[in-house]
mmCIF file of C-alpha atoms and ligand atoms in Angstrom:
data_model
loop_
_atom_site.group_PDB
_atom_site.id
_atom_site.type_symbol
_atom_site.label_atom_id
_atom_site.label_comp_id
_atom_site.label_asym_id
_atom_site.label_seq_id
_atom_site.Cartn_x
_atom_site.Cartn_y
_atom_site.Cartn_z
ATOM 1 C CA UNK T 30 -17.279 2.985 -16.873
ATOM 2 C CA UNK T 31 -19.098 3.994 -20.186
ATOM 3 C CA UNK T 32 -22.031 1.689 -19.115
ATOM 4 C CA UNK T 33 -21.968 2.658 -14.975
ATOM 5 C CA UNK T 34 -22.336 6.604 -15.679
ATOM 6 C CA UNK T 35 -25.532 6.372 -18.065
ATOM 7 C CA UNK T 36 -26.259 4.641 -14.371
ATOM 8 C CA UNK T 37 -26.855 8.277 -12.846
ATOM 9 C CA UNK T 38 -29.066 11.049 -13.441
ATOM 10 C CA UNK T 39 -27.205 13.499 -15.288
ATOM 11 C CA UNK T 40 -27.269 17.346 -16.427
ATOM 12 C CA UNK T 41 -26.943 16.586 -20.577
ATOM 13 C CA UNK T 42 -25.406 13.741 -22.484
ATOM 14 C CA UNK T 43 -22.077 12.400 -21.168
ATOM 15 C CA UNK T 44 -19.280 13.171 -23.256
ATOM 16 C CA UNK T 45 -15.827 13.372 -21.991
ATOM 17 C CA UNK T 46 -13.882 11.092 -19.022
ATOM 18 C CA UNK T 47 -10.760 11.462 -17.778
ATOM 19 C CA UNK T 48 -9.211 9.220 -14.870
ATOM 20 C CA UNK T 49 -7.642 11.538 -11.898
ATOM 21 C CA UNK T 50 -4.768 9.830 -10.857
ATOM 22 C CA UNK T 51 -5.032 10.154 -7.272
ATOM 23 C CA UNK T 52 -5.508 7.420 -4.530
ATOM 24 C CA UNK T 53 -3.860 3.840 -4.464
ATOM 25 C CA UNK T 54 -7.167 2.388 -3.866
ATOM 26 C CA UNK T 55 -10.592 3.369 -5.953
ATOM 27 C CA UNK T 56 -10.553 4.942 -9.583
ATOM 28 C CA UNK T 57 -11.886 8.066 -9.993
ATOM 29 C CA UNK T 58 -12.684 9.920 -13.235
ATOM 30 C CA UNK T 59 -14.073 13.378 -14.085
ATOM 31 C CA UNK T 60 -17.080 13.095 -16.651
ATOM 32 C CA UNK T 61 -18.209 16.221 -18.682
ATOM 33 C CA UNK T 62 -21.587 16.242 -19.930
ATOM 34 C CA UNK T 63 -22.529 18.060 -23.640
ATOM 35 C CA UNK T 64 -24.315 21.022 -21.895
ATOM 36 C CA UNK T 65 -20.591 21.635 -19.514
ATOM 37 C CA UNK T 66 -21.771 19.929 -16.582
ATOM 38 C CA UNK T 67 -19.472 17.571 -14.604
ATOM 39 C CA UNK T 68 -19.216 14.901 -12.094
ATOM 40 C CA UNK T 69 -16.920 12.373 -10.168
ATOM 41 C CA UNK T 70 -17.246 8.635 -11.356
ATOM 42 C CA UNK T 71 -15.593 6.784 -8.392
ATOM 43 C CA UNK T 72 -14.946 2.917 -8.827
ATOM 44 C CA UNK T 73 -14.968 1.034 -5.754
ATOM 45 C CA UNK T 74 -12.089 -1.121 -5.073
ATOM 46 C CA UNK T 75 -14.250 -3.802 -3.665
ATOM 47 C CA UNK T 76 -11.133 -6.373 -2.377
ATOM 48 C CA UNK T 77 -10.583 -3.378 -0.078
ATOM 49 C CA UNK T 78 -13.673 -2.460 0.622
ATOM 50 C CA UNK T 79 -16.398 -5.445 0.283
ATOM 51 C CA UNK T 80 -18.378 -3.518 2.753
ATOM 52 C CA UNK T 81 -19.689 -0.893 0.217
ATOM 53 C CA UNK T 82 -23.216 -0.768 1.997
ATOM 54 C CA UNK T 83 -21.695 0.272 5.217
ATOM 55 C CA UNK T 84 -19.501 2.910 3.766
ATOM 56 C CA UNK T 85 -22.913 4.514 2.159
ATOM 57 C CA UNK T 86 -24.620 4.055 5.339
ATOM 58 C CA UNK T 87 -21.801 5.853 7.410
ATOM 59 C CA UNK T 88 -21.555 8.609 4.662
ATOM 60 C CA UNK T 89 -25.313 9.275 5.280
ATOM 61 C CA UNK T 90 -25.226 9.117 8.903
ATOM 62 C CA UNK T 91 -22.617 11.902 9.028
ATOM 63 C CA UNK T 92 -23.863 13.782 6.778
ATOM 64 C CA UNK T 93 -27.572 14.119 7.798
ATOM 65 C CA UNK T 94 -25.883 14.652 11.436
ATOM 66 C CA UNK T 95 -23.283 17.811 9.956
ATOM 67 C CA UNK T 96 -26.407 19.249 8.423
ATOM 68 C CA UNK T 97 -28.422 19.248 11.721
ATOM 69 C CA UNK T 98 -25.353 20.450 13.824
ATOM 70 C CA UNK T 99 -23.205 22.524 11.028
ATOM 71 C CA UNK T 100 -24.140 25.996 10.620
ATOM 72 C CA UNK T 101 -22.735 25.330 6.840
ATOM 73 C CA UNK T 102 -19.128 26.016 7.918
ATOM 74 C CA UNK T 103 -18.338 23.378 5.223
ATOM 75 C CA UNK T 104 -19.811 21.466 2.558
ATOM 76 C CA UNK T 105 -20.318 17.737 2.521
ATOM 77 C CA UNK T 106 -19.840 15.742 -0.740
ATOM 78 C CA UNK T 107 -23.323 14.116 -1.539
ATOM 79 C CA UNK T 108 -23.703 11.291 -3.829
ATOM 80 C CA UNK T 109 -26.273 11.199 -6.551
ATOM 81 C CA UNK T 110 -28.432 8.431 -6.471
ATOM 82 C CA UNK T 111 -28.835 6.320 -9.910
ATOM 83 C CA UNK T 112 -32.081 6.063 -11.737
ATOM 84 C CA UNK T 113 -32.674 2.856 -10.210
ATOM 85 C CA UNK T 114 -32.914 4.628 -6.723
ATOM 86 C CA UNK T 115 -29.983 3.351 -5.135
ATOM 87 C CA UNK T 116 -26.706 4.701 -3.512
ATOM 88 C CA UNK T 117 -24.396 3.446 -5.624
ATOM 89 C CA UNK T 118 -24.509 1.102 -8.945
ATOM 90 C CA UNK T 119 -23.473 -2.458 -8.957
ATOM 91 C CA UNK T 120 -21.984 -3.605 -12.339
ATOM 92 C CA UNK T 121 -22.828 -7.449 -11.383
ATOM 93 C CA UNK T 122 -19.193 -7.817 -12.729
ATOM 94 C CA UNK T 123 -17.233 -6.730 -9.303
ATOM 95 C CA UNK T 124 -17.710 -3.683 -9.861
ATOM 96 C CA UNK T 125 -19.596 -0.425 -7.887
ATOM 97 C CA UNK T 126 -19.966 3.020 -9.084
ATOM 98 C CA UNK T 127 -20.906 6.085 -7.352
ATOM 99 C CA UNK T 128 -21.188 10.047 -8.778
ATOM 100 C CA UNK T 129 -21.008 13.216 -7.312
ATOM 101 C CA UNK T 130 -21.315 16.642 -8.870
ATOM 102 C CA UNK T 131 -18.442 17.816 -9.144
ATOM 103 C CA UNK T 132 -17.726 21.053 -6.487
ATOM 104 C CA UNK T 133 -17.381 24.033 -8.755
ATOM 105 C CA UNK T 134 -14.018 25.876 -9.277
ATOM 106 C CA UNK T 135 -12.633 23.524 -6.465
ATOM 107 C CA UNK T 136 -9.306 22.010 -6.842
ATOM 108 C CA UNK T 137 -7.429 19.344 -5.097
ATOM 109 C CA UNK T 138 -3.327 19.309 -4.049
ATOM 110 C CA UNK T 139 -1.649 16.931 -4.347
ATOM 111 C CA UNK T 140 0.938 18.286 -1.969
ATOM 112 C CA UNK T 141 1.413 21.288 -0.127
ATOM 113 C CA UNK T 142 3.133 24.101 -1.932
ATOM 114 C CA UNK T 143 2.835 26.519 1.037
ATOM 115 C CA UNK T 144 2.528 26.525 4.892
ATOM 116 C CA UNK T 145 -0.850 28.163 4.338
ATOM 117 C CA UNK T 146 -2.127 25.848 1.921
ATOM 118 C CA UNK T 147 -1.323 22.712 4.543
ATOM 119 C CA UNK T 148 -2.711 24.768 7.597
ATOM 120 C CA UNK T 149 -6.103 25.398 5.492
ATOM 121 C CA UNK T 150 -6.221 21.626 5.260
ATOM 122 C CA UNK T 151 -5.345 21.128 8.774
ATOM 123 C CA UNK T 152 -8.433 23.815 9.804
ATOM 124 C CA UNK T 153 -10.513 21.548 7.305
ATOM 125 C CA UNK T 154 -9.936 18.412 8.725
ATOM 126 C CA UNK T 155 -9.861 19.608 12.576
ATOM 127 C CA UNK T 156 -13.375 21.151 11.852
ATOM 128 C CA UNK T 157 -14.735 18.059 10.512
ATOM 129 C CA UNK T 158 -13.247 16.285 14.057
ATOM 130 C CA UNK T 159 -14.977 18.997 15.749
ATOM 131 C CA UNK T 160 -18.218 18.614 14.074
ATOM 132 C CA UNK T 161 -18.195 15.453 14.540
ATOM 133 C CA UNK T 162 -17.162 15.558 18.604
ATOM 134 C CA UNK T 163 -21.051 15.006 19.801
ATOM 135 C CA UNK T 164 -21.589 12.278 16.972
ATOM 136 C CA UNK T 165 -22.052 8.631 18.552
ATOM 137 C CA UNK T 166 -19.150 7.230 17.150
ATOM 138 C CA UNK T 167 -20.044 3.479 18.211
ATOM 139 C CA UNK T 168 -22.931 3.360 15.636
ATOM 140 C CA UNK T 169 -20.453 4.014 12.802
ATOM 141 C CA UNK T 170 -19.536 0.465 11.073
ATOM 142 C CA UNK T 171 -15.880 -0.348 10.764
ATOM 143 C CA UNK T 172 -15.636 -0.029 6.958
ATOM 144 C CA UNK T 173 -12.414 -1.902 7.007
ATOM 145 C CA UNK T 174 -11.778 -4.024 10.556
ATOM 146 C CA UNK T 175 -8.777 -3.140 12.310
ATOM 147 C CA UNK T 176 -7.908 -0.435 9.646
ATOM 148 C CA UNK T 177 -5.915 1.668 12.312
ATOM 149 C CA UNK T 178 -5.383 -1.341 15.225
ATOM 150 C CA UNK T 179 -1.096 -0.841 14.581
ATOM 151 C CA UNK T 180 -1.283 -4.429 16.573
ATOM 152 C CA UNK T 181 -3.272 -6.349 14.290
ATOM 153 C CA UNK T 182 -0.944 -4.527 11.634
ATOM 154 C CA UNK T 183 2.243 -5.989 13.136
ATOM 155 C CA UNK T 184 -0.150 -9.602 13.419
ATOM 156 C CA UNK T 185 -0.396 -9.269 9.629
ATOM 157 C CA UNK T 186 2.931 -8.333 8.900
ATOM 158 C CA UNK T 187 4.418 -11.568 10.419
ATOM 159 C CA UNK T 188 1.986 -13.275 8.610
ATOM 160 C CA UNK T 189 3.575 -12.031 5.103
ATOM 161 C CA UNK T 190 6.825 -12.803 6.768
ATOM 162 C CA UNK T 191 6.358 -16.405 7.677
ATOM 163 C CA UNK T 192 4.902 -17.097 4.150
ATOM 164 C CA UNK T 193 7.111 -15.097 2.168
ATOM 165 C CA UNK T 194 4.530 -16.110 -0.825
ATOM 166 C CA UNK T 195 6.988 -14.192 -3.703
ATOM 167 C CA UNK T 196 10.530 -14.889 -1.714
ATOM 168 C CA UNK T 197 11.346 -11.226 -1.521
ATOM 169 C CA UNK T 198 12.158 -11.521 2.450
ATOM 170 C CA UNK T 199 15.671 -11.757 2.008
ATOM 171 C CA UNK T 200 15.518 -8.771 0.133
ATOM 172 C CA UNK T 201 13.980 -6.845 2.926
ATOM 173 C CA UNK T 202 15.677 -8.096 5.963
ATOM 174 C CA UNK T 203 16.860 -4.411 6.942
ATOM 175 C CA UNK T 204 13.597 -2.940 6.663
ATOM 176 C CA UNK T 205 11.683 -5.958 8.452
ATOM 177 C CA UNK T 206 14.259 -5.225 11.131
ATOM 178 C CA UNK T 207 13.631 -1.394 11.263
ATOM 179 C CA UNK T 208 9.459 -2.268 12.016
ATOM 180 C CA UNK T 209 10.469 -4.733 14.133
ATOM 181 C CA UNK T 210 12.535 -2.997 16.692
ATOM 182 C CA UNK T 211 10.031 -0.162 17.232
ATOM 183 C CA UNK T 212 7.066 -2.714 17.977
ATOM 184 C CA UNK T 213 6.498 -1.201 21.351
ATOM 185 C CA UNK T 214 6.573 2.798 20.599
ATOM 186 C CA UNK T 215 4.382 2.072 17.596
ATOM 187 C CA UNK T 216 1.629 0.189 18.898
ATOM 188 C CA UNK T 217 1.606 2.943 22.346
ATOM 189 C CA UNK T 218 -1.372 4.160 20.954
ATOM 190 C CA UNK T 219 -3.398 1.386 20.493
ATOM 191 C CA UNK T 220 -2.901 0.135 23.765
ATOM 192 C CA UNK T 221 -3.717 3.854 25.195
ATOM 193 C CA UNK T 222 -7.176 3.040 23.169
ATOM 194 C CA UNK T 223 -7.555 0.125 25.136
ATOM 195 C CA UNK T 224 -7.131 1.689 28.335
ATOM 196 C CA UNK T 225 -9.605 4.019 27.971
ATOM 197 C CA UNK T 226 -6.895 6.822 27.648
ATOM 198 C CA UNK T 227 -7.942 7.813 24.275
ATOM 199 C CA UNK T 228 -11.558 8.671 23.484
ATOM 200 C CA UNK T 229 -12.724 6.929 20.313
ATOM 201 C CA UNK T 230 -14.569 9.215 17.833
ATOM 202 C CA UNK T 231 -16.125 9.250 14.569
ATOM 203 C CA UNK T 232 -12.239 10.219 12.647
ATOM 204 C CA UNK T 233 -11.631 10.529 8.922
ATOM 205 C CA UNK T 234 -9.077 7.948 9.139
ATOM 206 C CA UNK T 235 -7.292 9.180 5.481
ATOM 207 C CA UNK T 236 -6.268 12.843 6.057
ATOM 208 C CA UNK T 237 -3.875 13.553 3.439
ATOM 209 C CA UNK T 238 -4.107 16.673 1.680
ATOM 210 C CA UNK T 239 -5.484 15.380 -1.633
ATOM 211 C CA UNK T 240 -8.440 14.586 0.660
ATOM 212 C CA UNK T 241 -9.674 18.469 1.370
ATOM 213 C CA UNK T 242 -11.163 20.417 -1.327
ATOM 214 C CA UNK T 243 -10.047 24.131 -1.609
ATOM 215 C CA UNK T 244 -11.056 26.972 -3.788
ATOM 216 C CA UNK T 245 -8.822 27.129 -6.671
ATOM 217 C CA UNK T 246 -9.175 30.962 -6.084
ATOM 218 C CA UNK T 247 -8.667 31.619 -2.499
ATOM 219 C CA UNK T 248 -7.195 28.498 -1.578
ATOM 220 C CA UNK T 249 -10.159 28.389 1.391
ATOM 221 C CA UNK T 250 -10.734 24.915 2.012
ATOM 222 C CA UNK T 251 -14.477 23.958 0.930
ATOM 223 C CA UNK T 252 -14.647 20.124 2.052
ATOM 224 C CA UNK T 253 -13.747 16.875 2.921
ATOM 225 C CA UNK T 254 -13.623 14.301 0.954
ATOM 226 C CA UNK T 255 -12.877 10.601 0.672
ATOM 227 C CA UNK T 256 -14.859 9.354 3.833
ATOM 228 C CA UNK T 257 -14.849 5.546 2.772
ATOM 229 C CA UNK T 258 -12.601 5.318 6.440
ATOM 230 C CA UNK T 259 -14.719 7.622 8.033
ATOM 231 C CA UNK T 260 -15.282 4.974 11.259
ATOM 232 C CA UNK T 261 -14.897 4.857 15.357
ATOM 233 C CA UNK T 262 -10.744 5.697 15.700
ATOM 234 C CA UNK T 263 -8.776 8.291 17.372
ATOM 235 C CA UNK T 264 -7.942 11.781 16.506
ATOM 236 C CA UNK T 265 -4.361 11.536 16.911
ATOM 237 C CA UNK T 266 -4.082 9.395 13.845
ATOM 238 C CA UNK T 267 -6.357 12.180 11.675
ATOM 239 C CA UNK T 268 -3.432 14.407 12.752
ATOM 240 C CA UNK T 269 -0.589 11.919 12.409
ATOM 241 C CA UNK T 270 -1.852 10.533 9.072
ATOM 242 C CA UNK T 271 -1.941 14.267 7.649
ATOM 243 C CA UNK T 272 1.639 14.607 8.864
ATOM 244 C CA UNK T 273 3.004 11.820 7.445
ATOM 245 C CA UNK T 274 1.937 13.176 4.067
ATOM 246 C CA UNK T 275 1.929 16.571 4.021
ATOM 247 C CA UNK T 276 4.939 17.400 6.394
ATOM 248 C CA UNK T 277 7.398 15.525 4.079
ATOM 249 C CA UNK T 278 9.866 16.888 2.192
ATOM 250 C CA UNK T 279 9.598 14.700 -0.624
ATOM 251 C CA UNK T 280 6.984 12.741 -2.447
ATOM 252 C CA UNK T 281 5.728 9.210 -0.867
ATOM 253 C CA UNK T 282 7.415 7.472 -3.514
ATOM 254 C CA UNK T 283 10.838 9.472 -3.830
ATOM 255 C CA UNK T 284 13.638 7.086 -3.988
ATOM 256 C CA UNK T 285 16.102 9.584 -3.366
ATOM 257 C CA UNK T 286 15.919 9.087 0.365
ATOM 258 C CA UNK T 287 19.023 12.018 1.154
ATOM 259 C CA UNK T 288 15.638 14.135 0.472
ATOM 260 C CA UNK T 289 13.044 12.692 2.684
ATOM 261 C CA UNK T 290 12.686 14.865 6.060
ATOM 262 C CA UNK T 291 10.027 15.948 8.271
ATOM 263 C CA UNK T 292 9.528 19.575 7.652
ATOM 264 C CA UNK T 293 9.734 20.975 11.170
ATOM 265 C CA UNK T 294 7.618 24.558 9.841
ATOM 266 C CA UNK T 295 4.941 22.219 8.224
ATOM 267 C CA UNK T 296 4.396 19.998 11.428
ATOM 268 C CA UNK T 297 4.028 23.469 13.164
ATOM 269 C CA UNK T 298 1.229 25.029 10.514
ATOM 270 C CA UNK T 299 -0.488 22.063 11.001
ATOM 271 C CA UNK T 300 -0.372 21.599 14.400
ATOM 272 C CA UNK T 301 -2.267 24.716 14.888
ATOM 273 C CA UNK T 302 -4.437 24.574 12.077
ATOM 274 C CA UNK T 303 -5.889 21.454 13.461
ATOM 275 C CA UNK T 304 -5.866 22.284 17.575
ATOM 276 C CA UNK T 305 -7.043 26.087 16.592
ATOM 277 C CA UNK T 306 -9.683 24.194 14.540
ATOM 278 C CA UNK T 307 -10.552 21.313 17.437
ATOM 279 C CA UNK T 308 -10.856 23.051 20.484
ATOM 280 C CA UNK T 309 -12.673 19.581 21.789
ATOM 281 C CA UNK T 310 -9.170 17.424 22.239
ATOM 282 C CA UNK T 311 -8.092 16.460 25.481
ATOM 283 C CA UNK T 312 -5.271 17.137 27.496
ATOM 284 C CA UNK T 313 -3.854 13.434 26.259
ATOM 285 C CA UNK T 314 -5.030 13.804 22.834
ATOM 286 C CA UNK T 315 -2.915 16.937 22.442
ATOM 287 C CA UNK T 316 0.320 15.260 24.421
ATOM 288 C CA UNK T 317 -0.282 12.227 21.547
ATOM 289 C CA UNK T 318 0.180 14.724 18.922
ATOM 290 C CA UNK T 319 3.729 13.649 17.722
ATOM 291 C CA UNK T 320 3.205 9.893 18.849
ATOM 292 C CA UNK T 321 0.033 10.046 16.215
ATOM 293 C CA UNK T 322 2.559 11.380 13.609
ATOM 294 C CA UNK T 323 5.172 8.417 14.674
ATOM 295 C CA UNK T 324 2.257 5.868 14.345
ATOM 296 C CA UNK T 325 0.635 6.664 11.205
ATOM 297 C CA UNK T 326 3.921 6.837 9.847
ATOM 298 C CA UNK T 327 5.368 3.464 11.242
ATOM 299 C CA UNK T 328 2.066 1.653 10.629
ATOM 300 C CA UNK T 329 1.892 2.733 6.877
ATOM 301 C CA UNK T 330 5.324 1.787 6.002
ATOM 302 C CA UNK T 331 4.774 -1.489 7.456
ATOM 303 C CA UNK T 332 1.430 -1.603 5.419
ATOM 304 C CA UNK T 333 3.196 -0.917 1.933
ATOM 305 C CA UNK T 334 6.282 -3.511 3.058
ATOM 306 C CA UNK T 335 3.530 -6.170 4.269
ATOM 307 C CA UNK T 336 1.978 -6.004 0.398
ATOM 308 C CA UNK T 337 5.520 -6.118 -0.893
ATOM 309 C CA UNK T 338 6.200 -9.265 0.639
ATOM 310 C CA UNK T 339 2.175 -10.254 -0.171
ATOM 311 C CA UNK T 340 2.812 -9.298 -3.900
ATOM 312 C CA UNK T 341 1.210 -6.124 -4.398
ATOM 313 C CA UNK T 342 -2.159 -7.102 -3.477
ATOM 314 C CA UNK T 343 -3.442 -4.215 -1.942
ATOM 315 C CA UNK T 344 -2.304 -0.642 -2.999
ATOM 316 C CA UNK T 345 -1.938 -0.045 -6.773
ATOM 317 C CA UNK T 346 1.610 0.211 -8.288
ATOM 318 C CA UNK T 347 3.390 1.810 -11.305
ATOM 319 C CA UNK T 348 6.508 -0.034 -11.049
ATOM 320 C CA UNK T 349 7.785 -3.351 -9.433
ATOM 321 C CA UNK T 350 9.379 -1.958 -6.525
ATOM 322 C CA UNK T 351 6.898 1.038 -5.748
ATOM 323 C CA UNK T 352 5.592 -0.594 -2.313
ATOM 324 C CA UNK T 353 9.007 -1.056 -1.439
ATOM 325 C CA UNK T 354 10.166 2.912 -2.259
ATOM 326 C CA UNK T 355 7.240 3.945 -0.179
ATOM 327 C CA UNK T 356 8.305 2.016 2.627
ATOM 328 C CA UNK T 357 11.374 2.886 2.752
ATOM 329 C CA UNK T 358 10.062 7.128 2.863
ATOM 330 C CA UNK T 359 7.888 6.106 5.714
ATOM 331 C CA UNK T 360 11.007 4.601 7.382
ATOM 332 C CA UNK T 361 13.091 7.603 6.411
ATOM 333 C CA UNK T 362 10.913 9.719 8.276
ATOM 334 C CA UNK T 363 10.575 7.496 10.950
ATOM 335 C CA UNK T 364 14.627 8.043 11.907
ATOM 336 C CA UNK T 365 13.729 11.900 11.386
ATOM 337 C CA UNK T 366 11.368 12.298 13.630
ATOM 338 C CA UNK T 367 13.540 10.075 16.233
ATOM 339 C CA UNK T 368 15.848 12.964 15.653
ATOM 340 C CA UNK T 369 13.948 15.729 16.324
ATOM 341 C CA UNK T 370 11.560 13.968 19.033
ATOM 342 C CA UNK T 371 12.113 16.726 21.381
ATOM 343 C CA UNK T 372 11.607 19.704 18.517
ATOM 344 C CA UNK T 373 7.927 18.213 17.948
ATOM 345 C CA UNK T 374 7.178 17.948 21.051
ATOM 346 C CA UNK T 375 8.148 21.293 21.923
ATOM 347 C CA UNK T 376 6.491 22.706 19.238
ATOM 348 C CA UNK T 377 2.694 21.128 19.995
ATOM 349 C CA UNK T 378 3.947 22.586 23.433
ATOM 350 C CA UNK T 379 4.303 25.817 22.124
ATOM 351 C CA UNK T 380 1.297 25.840 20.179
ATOM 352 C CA UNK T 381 -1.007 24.806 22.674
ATOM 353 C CA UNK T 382 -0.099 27.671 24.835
ATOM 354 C CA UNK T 383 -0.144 30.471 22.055
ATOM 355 C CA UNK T 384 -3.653 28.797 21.847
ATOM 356 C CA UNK T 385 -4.481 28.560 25.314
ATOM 357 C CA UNK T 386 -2.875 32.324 25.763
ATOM 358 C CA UNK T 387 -5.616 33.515 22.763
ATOM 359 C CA UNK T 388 -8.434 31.951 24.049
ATOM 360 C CA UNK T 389 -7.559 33.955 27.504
ATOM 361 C CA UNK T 390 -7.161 37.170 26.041
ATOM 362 C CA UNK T 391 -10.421 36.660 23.693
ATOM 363 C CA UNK T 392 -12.334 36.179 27.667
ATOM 364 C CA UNK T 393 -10.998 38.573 29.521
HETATM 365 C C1 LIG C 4 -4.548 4.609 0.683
HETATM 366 O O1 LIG C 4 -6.208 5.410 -1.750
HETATM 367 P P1 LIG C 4 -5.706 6.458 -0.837
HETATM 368 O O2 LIG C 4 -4.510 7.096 -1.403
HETATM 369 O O3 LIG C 4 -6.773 7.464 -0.450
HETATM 370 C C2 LIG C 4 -4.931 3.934 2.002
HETATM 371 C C3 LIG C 4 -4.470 4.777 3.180
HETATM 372 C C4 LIG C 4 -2.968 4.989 3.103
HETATM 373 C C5 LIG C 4 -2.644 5.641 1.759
HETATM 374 C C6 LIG C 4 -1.152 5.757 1.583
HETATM 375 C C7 LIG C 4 -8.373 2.439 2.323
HETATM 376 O O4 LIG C 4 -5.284 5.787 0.558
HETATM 377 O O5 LIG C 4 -4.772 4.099 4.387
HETATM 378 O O6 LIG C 4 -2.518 5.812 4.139
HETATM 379 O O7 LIG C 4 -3.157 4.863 0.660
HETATM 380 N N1 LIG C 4 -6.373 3.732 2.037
HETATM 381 C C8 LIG C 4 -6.900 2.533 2.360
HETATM 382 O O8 LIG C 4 -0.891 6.746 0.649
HETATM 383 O O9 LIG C 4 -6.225 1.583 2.690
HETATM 384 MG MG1 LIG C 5 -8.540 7.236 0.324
#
């Protein structure tokens, strides 16, 4: 890390780093220089992502097409090039580094405290879906293949199954039950896609909260960030994915389960943050609301079980059974939502009228 930032162009002499613990994926450390400057030192987890030239190519895409068609409602991160004149810097041992400055007096939640706070984050990632409604979404590279395909998930998740590589399966048998009997309601939306039901745009693809920046003053949101999975997918999982996150009542990792709900008032802030934000979603789109919530939800539980039974390949851990906690939150909220199926509904119901009903009185 020492070696990769002296990599990059900076404002004075580096002198401090600190690691943000954020993400289960990439490393990420703030970097102070001696004259007060700083910047974000990202490592690139390249097991996840061996594609790093494609993720740099999509990033630039997007954002020299948000700078033509943006009148500057928000900022885009933009990486610094290194003194060699490249995108990012390649350690030759695994490794690739990119920098950012960092965005001044910004800060970054972890988790909602407030209603307001996750409908700011809603408006910030339902403007970047908006911005991005006109952008040719087929000339985006898939970053990771199949990253959102909930079929190919449930493909791979047999595949742990039927090698059982570190014996845990027994250990699991509930919760490999639980994915299993909701096959069909969690891969709806992928076979929508494949009907031509859903348009495919350019989505974010990783919308949780930690993911917007927002003024540590006014709590405004002031970007995006994280656009690694920024690829051709649909909409409905930008919202779902945020949901999944930032509408629970507990932490992704709580293993107190008795406190693991779907906050009803949070699904409804977001909700319409992100259609008051994205006037360009369709009549299906908006009726997919809740099933995007269901399916991001499913899909990553079944992710962090399917490296559980793969030994922890994939997302970082702090403790043995940490894939397996997170699973079983995603599953919590799973049987939650089953519960209050009707409530959601109603409520994106609601909330598309009260927007439908503005937009009327704003014409006439
Ligand atoms: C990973 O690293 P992070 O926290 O931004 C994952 C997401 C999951 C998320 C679960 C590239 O995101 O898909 O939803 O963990 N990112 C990748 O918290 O797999
Ligand atoms: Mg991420």
């Amino acid at each position: 890390m020492q070696e990769a930032i002296f990599h990059f162009p900076t404002d004075g002499t580096p002198v401090k780093c600190e690691q943000i613990k954020s993400g289960h994926i990439n490393q990420t450390y703030l970097i102070t220089t001696d004259t007060g400057a700083k910047y974000i030192l990202q490592w690139v987890n390249q097991f996840v992502f061996p594609k790093v030239d494609a993720i740099m190519s999509n990033m630039a895409a997007i954002s020299s097409f948000l700078r033509e068609h943006q009148s500057g409602k928000m900022a885009m991160i933009s990486y610094i090039d290194t003194v060699e004149g490249k995108n990012y810097y390649d350690d030759e041992h695994g490794g690739c580094w990119r920098a950012y400055r960092f965005v001044d007096n910004s800060i970054c939640l972890q988790h909602a405290e407030t209603a307001e706070d996750f409908e700011e984050s809603a408006r910030a990632f339902g403007n970047f879906q908006y911005a991005l409604n006109k952008f040719p979404a087929e000339t985006l590279e898939e970053t990771i293949a199949n990253f959102h395909n909930t079929v190919d998930r449930y493909r791979l998740f047999r595949e742990a199954i039927d090698s059982d590589c570190k014996g845990r399966l027994a250990q699991v048998a509930k919760e490999v039950a639980f994915v299993l009997e909701r096959e069909e309601k969690a891969c709806h939306l992928q076979h929508m896609r494949e009907r031509g039901e859903l348009p495919v745009r350019a989505t974010h693809n990783d919308t949780k909260i930690n993911n917007v920046l927002l003024d540590a003053d006014t709590h405004k949101a002031l970007c995006v960030i994280d656009l690694d999975t920024v690829m051709p997918g649909l909409s409905v999982h930008d919202f779902g994915d945020a949901i999944r996150f930032g509408a629970s009542t507990a932490a992704e990792d709580e293993t107190d389960l008795s406190r693991v709900n779907l906050d009803l008032d949070f699904f409804r802030s977001f909700a319409r943050g992100f259609m008051e934000a994205c006037p360009s979603l369709t009549e299906n789109e908006i009726n997919m609301l809740p099933m995007g919530a269901y399916n991001m939800t499913i899909e990553c539980g079944m992710r962090f079980l399917t490296d559980y039974l793969n030994g922890d390949v994939y997302f970082s851990i702090d403790r043995e059974s940490h894939n397996l906690d997170r699973c079983r939150t995603q599953f919590k909220l799973i049987s939650d939502m089953e519960e209050h199926w009707e409530e959601m509904e109603r409520i994106i119901a609601e909330e598309h009228q009260r927007l439908e009903n503005g937009v009327c009185c704003q014409n006439s």
